[in-house]
PDB file of C-alpha atoms and ligand atoms in Angstrom:
ATOM      1  CA  MET W   1     296.487 253.204 181.725  1.00 96.00           C
ATOM      2  CA  ILE W   2     298.035 253.639 177.948  1.00 98.00           C
ATOM      3  CA  VAL W   3     299.716 251.337 176.054  1.00 98.00           C
ATOM      4  CA  THR W   4     300.859 252.512 173.189  1.00 98.00           C
ATOM      5  CA  ILE W   5     301.887 249.746 170.021  1.00 98.00           C
ATOM      6  CA  ASP W   6     303.840 251.335 166.813  1.00 97.00           C
ATOM      7  CA  GLY W   7     305.480 249.554 163.701  1.00 96.00           C
ATOM      8  CA  PRO W   8     305.894 249.825 160.338  1.00 93.00           C
ATOM      9  CA  SER W   9     302.506 249.122 157.860  1.00 87.00           C
ATOM     10  CA  GLY W  10     301.085 244.999 157.383  1.00 87.00           C
ATOM     11  CA  VAL W  11     303.120 244.633 161.178  1.00 92.00           C
ATOM     12  CA  GLY W  12     298.927 243.243 162.814  1.00 90.00           C
ATOM     13  CA  LYS W  13     298.842 246.106 165.046  1.00 94.00           C
ATOM     14  CA  SER W  14     295.040 246.278 163.888  1.00 92.00           C
ATOM     15  CA  THR W  15     293.984 243.573 164.776  1.00 93.00           C
ATOM     16  CA  VAL W  16     296.695 243.925 167.695  1.00 97.00           C
ATOM     17  CA  THR W  17     295.317 246.252 169.338  1.00 97.00           C
ATOM     18  CA  LYS W  18     291.607 246.117 168.873  1.00 97.00           C
ATOM     19  CA  ALA W  19     291.624 242.088 170.986  1.00 97.00           C
ATOM     20  CA  LEU W  20     293.749 243.521 173.062  1.00 98.00           C
ATOM     21  CA  ALA W  21     291.738 245.795 173.727  1.00 98.00           C
ATOM     22  CA  THR W  22     288.461 243.849 174.007  1.00 97.00           C
ATOM     23  CA  ARG W  23     290.307 241.127 176.573  1.00 97.00           C
ATOM     24  CA  LEU W  24     291.336 244.040 178.913  1.00 97.00           C
ATOM     25  CA  GLY W  25     288.227 246.252 178.512  1.00 97.00           C
ATOM     26  CA  PHE W  26     290.133 249.191 177.507  1.00 98.00           C
ATOM     27  CA  ASP W  27     289.053 252.045 174.839  1.00 97.00           C
ATOM     28  CA  TYR W  28     291.350 251.376 171.303  1.00 97.00           C
ATOM     29  CA  LEU W  29     292.867 254.770 169.231  1.00 97.00           C
ATOM     30  CA  ASP W  30     293.104 253.709 165.167  1.00 97.00           C
ATOM     31  CA  THR W  31     295.492 257.614 164.832  1.00 98.00           C
ATOM     32  CA  GLY W  32     296.326 255.467 161.251  1.00 96.00           C
ATOM     33  CA  ALA W  33     292.983 256.068 160.928  1.00 97.00           C
ATOM     34  CA  MET W  34     292.413 259.868 161.360  1.00 98.00           C
ATOM     35  CA  TYR W  35     296.042 260.308 158.641  1.00 98.00           C
ATOM     36  CA  ARG W  36     293.723 258.799 156.697  1.00 97.00           C
ATOM     37  CA  ALA W  37     290.540 261.192 156.765  1.00 98.00           C
ATOM     38  CA  VAL W  38     292.831 263.838 156.832  1.00 98.00           C
ATOM     39  CA  ALA W  39     293.632 262.626 153.384  1.00 98.00           C
ATOM     40  CA  LEU W  40     290.985 262.137 152.380  1.00 98.00           C
ATOM     41  CA  ALA W  41     289.498 265.385 153.002  1.00 98.00           C
ATOM     42  CA  MET W  42     292.373 267.157 151.335  1.00 98.00           C
ATOM     43  CA  LEU W  43     292.466 264.350 148.276  1.00 98.00           C
ATOM     44  CA  ARG W  44     289.410 265.763 148.568  1.00 98.00           C
ATOM     45  CA  ARG W  45     290.235 269.365 147.909  1.00 98.00           C
ATOM     46  CA  ASN W  46     292.886 269.351 146.268  1.00 97.00           C
ATOM     47  CA  ILE W  47     294.955 270.912 148.033  1.00 97.00           C
ATOM     48  CA  PRO W  48     298.785 270.334 147.598  1.00 95.00           C
ATOM     49  CA  TRP W  49     301.055 268.859 150.448  1.00 95.00           C
ATOM     50  CA  ASP W  50     302.615 271.573 152.044  1.00 95.00           C
ATOM     51  CA  ASP W  51     302.463 273.039 155.327  1.00 97.00           C
ATOM     52  CA  ALA W  52     300.137 276.038 154.730  1.00 97.00           C
ATOM     53  CA  ALA W  53     297.882 274.781 152.755  1.00 98.00           C
ATOM     54  CA  VAL W  54     297.444 271.861 155.219  1.00 98.00           C
ATOM     55  CA  ALA W  55     296.971 274.406 157.876  1.00 98.00           C
ATOM     56  CA  ALA W  56     295.296 276.198 156.060  1.00 98.00           C
ATOM     57  CA  VAL W  57     292.419 273.429 155.847  1.00 98.00           C
ATOM     58  CA  LEU W  58     292.758 272.019 159.177  1.00 98.00           C
ATOM     59  CA  PRO W  59     290.353 274.077 161.183  1.00 97.00           C
ATOM     60  CA  GLU W  60     287.447 272.906 158.648  1.00 97.00           C
ATOM     61  CA  LEU W  61     287.738 268.933 159.578  1.00 98.00           C
ATOM     62  CA  THR W  62     285.925 267.356 162.170  1.00 97.00           C
ATOM     63  CA  ILE W  63     287.031 263.677 162.499  1.00 97.00           C
ATOM     64  CA  GLU W  64     285.207 260.965 165.181  1.00 97.00           C
ATOM     65  CA  LEU W  65     285.650 257.518 166.057  1.00 96.00           C
ATOM     66  CA  PRO W  66     283.333 255.755 167.422  1.00 93.00           C
ATOM     67  CA  PRO W  67     283.379 252.039 167.561  1.00 88.00           C
ATOM     68  CA  GLY W  68     284.924 250.720 164.169  1.00 89.00           C
ATOM     69  CA  GLN W  69     284.417 253.845 162.627  1.00 95.00           C
ATOM     70  CA  VAL W  70     285.713 256.911 160.587  1.00 97.00           C
ATOM     71  CA  TRP W  71     283.384 259.813 160.381  1.00 98.00           C
ATOM     72  CA  LEU W  72     284.988 263.252 158.505  1.00 98.00           C
ATOM     73  CA  ASN W  73     282.206 266.264 159.160  1.00 98.00           C
ATOM     74  CA  GLY W  74     279.870 264.175 159.701  1.00 97.00           C
ATOM     75  CA  GLU W  75     280.008 261.339 156.955  1.00 98.00           C
ATOM     76  CA  ASP W  76     280.922 258.283 158.157  1.00 98.00           C
ATOM     77  CA  VAL W  77     284.304 258.010 154.934  1.00 98.00           C
ATOM     78  CA  SER W  78     285.494 253.828 156.988  1.00 96.00           C
ATOM     79  CA  ALA W  79     285.647 252.311 153.125  1.00 94.00           C
ATOM     80  CA  ALA W  80     286.680 255.246 151.464  1.00 96.00           C
ATOM     81  CA  ILE W  81     289.703 255.691 153.186  1.00 96.00           C
ATOM     82  CA  ARG W  82     291.085 252.677 153.044  1.00 89.00           C
ATOM     83  CA  SER W  83     291.444 252.649 149.428  1.00 87.00           C
ATOM     84  CA  PRO W  84     295.938 253.025 147.963  1.00 83.00           C
ATOM     85  CA  ALA W  85     295.352 256.535 146.962  1.00 92.00           C
ATOM     86  CA  VAL W  86     293.939 256.709 149.712  1.00 95.00           C
ATOM     87  CA  SER W  87     296.893 255.002 152.046  1.00 89.00           C
ATOM     88  CA  GLN W  88     299.464 257.448 149.804  1.00 89.00           C
ATOM     89  CA  ALA W  89     298.410 260.789 150.803  1.00 95.00           C
ATOM     90  CA  ALA W  90     298.300 259.186 154.163  1.00 95.00           C
ATOM     91  CA  SER W  91     302.331 259.249 154.620  1.00 91.00           C
ATOM     92  CA  GLN W  92     302.591 262.053 152.586  1.00 93.00           C
ATOM     93  CA  VAL W  93     300.281 264.421 155.034  1.00 96.00           C
ATOM     94  CA  ALA W  94     301.351 262.744 157.759  1.00 95.00           C
ATOM     95  CA  VAL W  95     305.497 264.668 156.901  1.00 94.00           C
ATOM     96  CA  LEU W  96     303.523 267.622 157.768  1.00 96.00           C
ATOM     97  CA  PRO W  97     304.107 269.108 160.623  1.00 96.00           C
ATOM     98  CA  SER W  98     300.960 270.882 160.871  1.00 97.00           C
ATOM     99  CA  VAL W  99     299.379 267.824 160.767  1.00 98.00           C
ATOM    100  CA  ARG W 100     301.016 265.697 162.861  1.00 96.00           C
ATOM    101  CA  ARG W 101     300.808 269.214 165.998  1.00 97.00           C
ATOM    102  CA  PHE W 102     296.664 268.833 164.749  1.00 98.00           C
ATOM    103  CA  LEU W 103     296.334 265.661 165.517  1.00 98.00           C
ATOM    104  CA  ALA W 104     298.599 264.330 168.324  1.00 98.00           C
ATOM    105  CA  GLU W 105     296.923 266.646 170.422  1.00 98.00           C
ATOM    106  CA  GLN W 106     293.296 265.072 169.399  1.00 98.00           C
ATOM    107  CA  GLN W 107     294.644 262.033 170.208  1.00 98.00           C
ATOM    108  CA  ARG W 108     295.758 263.741 174.134  1.00 98.00           C
ATOM    109  CA  ARG W 109     292.458 264.468 174.543  1.00 97.00           C
ATOM    110  CA  ILE W 110     290.862 261.680 172.967  1.00 97.00           C
ATOM    111  CA  ALA W 111     292.643 259.623 175.333  1.00 97.00           C
ATOM    112  CA  ALA W 112     292.494 261.974 177.798  1.00 97.00           C
ATOM    113  CA  GLY W 113     291.701 259.847 181.844  1.00 96.00           C
ATOM    114  CA  LYS W 114     290.888 256.141 180.226  1.00 96.00           C
ATOM    115  CA  ASN W 115     292.206 252.851 180.151  1.00 97.00           C
ATOM    116  CA  ILE W 116     293.657 252.815 176.724  1.00 98.00           C
ATOM    117  CA  VAL W 117     295.428 251.250 173.305  1.00 98.00           C
ATOM    118  CA  CYS W 118     296.586 253.974 171.651  1.00 98.00           C
ATOM    119  CA  GLU W 119     298.205 252.488 167.605  1.00 98.00           C
ATOM    120  CA  GLY W 120     300.804 253.849 165.871  1.00 97.00           C
ATOM    121  CA  ARG W 121     303.279 255.775 164.433  1.00 95.00           C
ATOM    122  CA  ASP W 122     304.084 257.749 167.055  1.00 96.00           C
ATOM    123  CA  GLN W 123     302.650 256.746 170.152  1.00 98.00           C
ATOM    124  CA  GLY W 124     305.611 255.577 172.224  1.00 98.00           C
ATOM    125  CA  THR W 125     307.801 258.197 171.264  1.00 96.00           C
ATOM    126  CA  PHE W 126     306.148 262.222 170.686  1.00 96.00           C
ATOM    127  CA  VAL W 127     301.837 261.028 171.632  1.00 98.00           C
ATOM    128  CA  PHE W 128     302.538 259.239 175.205  1.00 98.00           C
ATOM    129  CA  PRO W 129     306.083 259.325 175.952  1.00 97.00           C
ATOM    130  CA  GLN W 130     305.291 258.843 180.105  1.00 97.00           C
ATOM    131  CA  ALA W 131     302.778 255.649 178.386  1.00 97.00           C
ATOM    132  CA  GLU W 132     302.571 252.672 180.795  1.00 95.00           C
ATOM    133  CA  CYS W 133     303.620 250.283 178.646  1.00 97.00           C
ATOM    134  CA  LYS W 134     305.293 250.544 174.705  1.00 98.00           C
ATOM    135  CA  PHE W 135     305.767 248.145 172.296  1.00 98.00           C
ATOM    136  CA  PHE W 136     307.402 248.186 169.360  1.00 98.00           C
ATOM    137  CA  LEU W 137     305.917 246.219 165.920  1.00 97.00           C
ATOM    138  CA  GLN W 138     308.592 244.779 163.553  1.00 96.00           C
ATOM    139  CA  ALA W 139     308.006 241.430 160.126  1.00 96.00           C
ATOM    140  CA  ASP W 140     310.097 240.502 157.780  1.00 96.00           C
ATOM    141  CA  ALA W 141     308.593 243.155 155.181  1.00 95.00           C
ATOM    142  CA  ARG W 142     307.787 240.704 152.329  1.00 95.00           C
ATOM    143  CA  VAL W 143     305.615 238.334 155.055  1.00 94.00           C
ATOM    144  CA  ARG W 144     303.677 241.748 155.863  1.00 95.00           C
ATOM    145  CA  ALA W 145     303.164 242.672 152.421  1.00 95.00           C
ATOM    146  CA  ALA W 146     301.760 238.534 151.599  1.00 94.00           C
ATOM    147  CA  ARG W 147     299.573 239.791 155.338  1.00 90.00           C
ATOM    148  CA  ARG W 148     298.338 242.842 153.551  1.00 88.00           C
ATOM    149  CA  ALA W 149     297.521 241.480 149.914  1.00 91.00           C
ATOM    150  CA  ALA W 150     295.668 238.661 151.517  1.00 91.00           C
ATOM    151  CA  GLU W 151     293.893 240.847 153.313  1.00 85.00           C
ATOM    152  CA  LEU W 152     292.931 243.512 150.090  1.00 84.00           C
ATOM    153  CA  GLN W 153     292.373 239.639 148.627  1.00 89.00           C
ATOM    154  CA  ALA W 154     289.623 238.868 150.486  1.00 89.00           C
ATOM    155  CA  HIS W 155     288.459 242.157 150.573  1.00 80.00           C
ATOM    156  CA  GLY W 156     287.774 241.935 147.134  1.00 86.00           C
ATOM    157  CA  GLN W 157     290.921 244.321 145.348  1.00 82.00           C
ATOM    158  CA  THR W 158     292.548 242.912 142.590  1.00 87.00           C
ATOM    159  CA  VAL W 159     295.872 243.218 144.304  1.00 89.00           C
ATOM    160  CA  THR W 160     299.590 241.354 144.614  1.00 94.00           C
ATOM    161  CA  VAL W 161     302.166 240.134 147.387  1.00 95.00           C
ATOM    162  CA  GLU W 162     304.531 241.921 145.301  1.00 95.00           C
ATOM    163  CA  SER W 163     302.426 245.217 144.368  1.00 93.00           C
ATOM    164  CA  VAL W 164     301.756 245.744 147.442  1.00 92.00           C
ATOM    165  CA  LEU W 165     305.404 245.334 148.293  1.00 95.00           C
ATOM    166  CA  ALA W 166     306.213 247.985 146.054  1.00 94.00           C
ATOM    167  CA  ASP W 167     304.151 250.290 147.900  1.00 90.00           C
ATOM    168  CA  GLN W 168     304.835 249.658 151.883  1.00 91.00           C
ATOM    169  CA  GLU W 169     308.377 250.680 151.133  1.00 92.00           C
ATOM    170  CA  GLN W 170     307.661 253.668 149.987  1.00 90.00           C
ATOM    171  CA  ARG W 171     304.856 254.711 152.626  1.00 88.00           C
ATOM    172  CA  ASP W 172     308.059 252.587 156.068  1.00 90.00           C
ATOM    173  CA  ARG W 173     310.882 254.809 154.537  1.00 90.00           C
ATOM    174  CA  ARG W 174     308.697 258.384 154.301  1.00 88.00           C
ATOM    175  CA  ASP W 175     307.255 257.224 157.626  1.00 89.00           C
ATOM    176  CA  ALA W 176     310.769 256.650 159.100  1.00 89.00           C
ATOM    177  CA  LEU W 177     312.608 259.619 157.569  1.00 90.00           C
ATOM    178  CA  ARG W 178     310.056 262.150 158.251  1.00 87.00           C
ATOM    179  CA  GLU W 179     312.020 264.773 160.681  1.00 88.00           C
ATOM    180  CA  LEU W 180     308.837 265.585 163.192  1.00 89.00           C
ATOM    181  CA  ALA W 181     307.768 262.024 164.971  1.00 88.00           C
ATOM    182  CA  PRO W 182     309.807 259.324 162.835  1.00 89.00           C
ATOM    183  CA  LEU W 183     308.750 255.339 162.645  1.00 91.00           C
ATOM    184  CA  ARG W 184     310.884 254.020 165.502  1.00 93.00           C
ATOM    185  CA  PRO W 185     310.320 252.447 168.381  1.00 95.00           C
ATOM    186  CA  ALA W 186     311.068 254.741 171.640  1.00 96.00           C
ATOM    187  CA  ALA W 187     313.597 253.523 174.134  1.00 96.00           C
ATOM    188  CA  ASP W 188     311.712 252.058 176.459  1.00 97.00           C
ATOM    189  CA  ALA W 189     309.796 250.396 174.067  1.00 97.00           C
ATOM    190  CA  LEU W 190     310.027 246.409 174.040  1.00 97.00           C
ATOM    191  CA  VAL W 191     310.202 245.234 170.556  1.00 97.00           C
ATOM    192  CA  VAL W 192     308.320 241.710 169.192  1.00 97.00           C
ATOM    193  CA  ASP W 193     309.686 240.947 165.700  1.00 96.00           C
ATOM    194  CA  THR W 194     306.119 239.108 164.758  1.00 94.00           C
ATOM    195  CA  THR W 195     307.132 236.687 161.077  1.00 94.00           C
ATOM    196  CA  ASN W 196     307.300 234.156 162.721  1.00 94.00           C
ATOM    197  CA  LEU W 197     304.391 233.698 165.211  1.00 94.00           C
ATOM    198  CA  THR W 198     300.628 234.391 164.967  1.00 92.00           C
ATOM    199  CA  LEU W 199     298.293 236.992 165.901  1.00 91.00           C
ATOM    200  CA  GLU W 200     297.391 234.885 169.294  1.00 96.00           C
ATOM    201  CA  GLN W 201     300.621 233.976 169.589  1.00 97.00           C
ATOM    202  CA  VAL W 202     301.524 237.915 169.370  1.00 97.00           C
ATOM    203  CA  ILE W 203     298.101 238.923 171.592  1.00 97.00           C
ATOM    204  CA  GLU W 204     299.593 236.848 173.816  1.00 97.00           C
ATOM    205  CA  THR W 205     302.305 237.764 174.610  1.00 97.00           C
ATOM    206  CA  LEU W 206     301.227 241.585 175.093  1.00 98.00           C
ATOM    207  CA  GLU W 207     298.547 241.155 177.366  1.00 98.00           C
ATOM    208  CA  ARG W 208     300.641 239.282 179.763  1.00 97.00           C
ATOM    209  CA  VAL W 209     303.319 242.012 179.604  1.00 97.00           C
ATOM    210  CA  ILE W 210     300.127 244.233 179.759  1.00 97.00           C
ATOM    211  CA  ARG W 211     298.525 242.647 182.681  1.00 96.00           C
ATOM    212  CA  ALA W 212     302.318 242.091 184.702  1.00 95.00           C
ATOM    213  CA  ARG W 213     302.584 245.391 184.434  1.00 93.00           C
ATOM    214  CA  GLN W 214     299.345 246.580 186.119  1.00 90.00           C
ATOM    215  CA  ALA W 215     299.767 243.705 188.519  1.00 88.00           C
ATOM    216  CA  GLY W 216     303.438 245.908 190.008  1.00 85.00           C
ATOM    217  CA  ALA W 217     301.172 248.855 189.194  1.00 75.00           C
ATOM    218  CA  VAL W 218     298.516 248.273 192.028  1.00 71.00           C
ATOM    219  CA  ASP W 219     301.182 246.468 194.256  1.00 72.00           C
ATOM    220  CA  GLU W 220     303.454 249.603 194.572  1.00 65.00           C
ATOM    221  CA  GLY W 221     299.943 250.935 194.579  1.00 58.00           C
TER     222      GLY W 221
HETATM  223  O1  LIG C 301     297.857 252.530 159.983  1.00 72.76           O
HETATM  224  P1  LIG C 301     297.616 253.201 159.435  1.00 72.76           P
HETATM  225  O2  LIG C 301     298.744 252.399 157.620  1.00 72.76           O
HETATM  226  O3  LIG C 301     296.277 253.279 159.017  1.00 72.76           O
HETATM  227  O4  LIG C 301     298.549 255.329 159.108  1.00 72.76           O
HETATM  228  C1  LIG C 301     298.474 255.053 157.679  1.00 72.76           C
HETATM  229  C2  LIG C 301     299.811 256.548 157.137  1.00 72.76           C
HETATM  230  O5  LIG C 301     299.890 257.067 158.648  1.00 72.76           O
HETATM  231  C3  LIG C 301     300.659 255.605 157.589  1.00 72.76           C
HETATM  232  O6  LIG C 301     301.678 255.923 156.442  1.00 72.76           O
HETATM  233  C4  LIG C 301     301.686 256.746 158.624  1.00 72.76           C
HETATM  234  C5  LIG C 301     300.045 257.787 158.843  1.00 72.76           C
HETATM  235  N1  LIG C 301     300.728 257.494 160.755  1.00 72.76           N
HETATM  236  C6  LIG C 301     301.506 258.257 161.489  1.00 72.76           C
HETATM  237  O7  LIG C 301     301.971 258.990 160.511  1.00 72.76           O
HETATM  238  N2  LIG C 301     301.650 258.622 162.704  1.00 72.76           N
HETATM  239  C7  LIG C 301     301.008 257.154 162.859  1.00 72.76           C
HETATM  240  N3  LIG C 301     300.169 257.480 164.574  1.00 72.76           N
HETATM  241  C8  LIG C 301     300.013 256.494 162.417  1.00 72.76           C
HETATM  242  C9  LIG C 301     300.059 256.315 160.949  1.00 72.76           C
END
């Protein structure tokens, strides 16, 4: 079974995805980490955000995702990909069709034959249109920025809610307006607004839906 969880930044996707995977005994896939790894590679090589220039470098990149980590060409980049500069760069490489096709193909290969929860922006719409269970999380922009700021502050970064909000608005706009696989709910996704929910409530809501879907699938089989 493939479960997709899409939505904008700061909506709680990563935490919800990992918790659901643990509870269900599924694997999970953080596709944002893959865009971040590509962005880091391009920043380091000083490649301009141009589809042809970036496409020429993609064959040199090997991205591996051991549990909880991200490796780029044999180097652990788990921490390096979380910087604000890489966040911005990731939403810029994510506009490029060559990058989206390159990563979508890897994502389909990783998920093949598995029970897996895949989180991102286009998992239910573009990468896994056939997924059995699709969710789209959303929340008030200021609430998302406040959550994200608290998380970054806990990791020792000096940020304000205002600076996170400005950065987030720019990324959300870019993610929603791009031509290929923009951020939007799949027609058959369950949209969950997490503004006034705790993470536990979100996880429970989604878990209930997935288990019901699993039971339904067994009945039908
Ligand atoms: O979820 P995240 O913040 O780690 O994602 C980083 C960037 O990658 C984000 O700006 C949008 C892009 N992204 C995407 O376009 N499609 C995905 N499936 C996942 C992430």
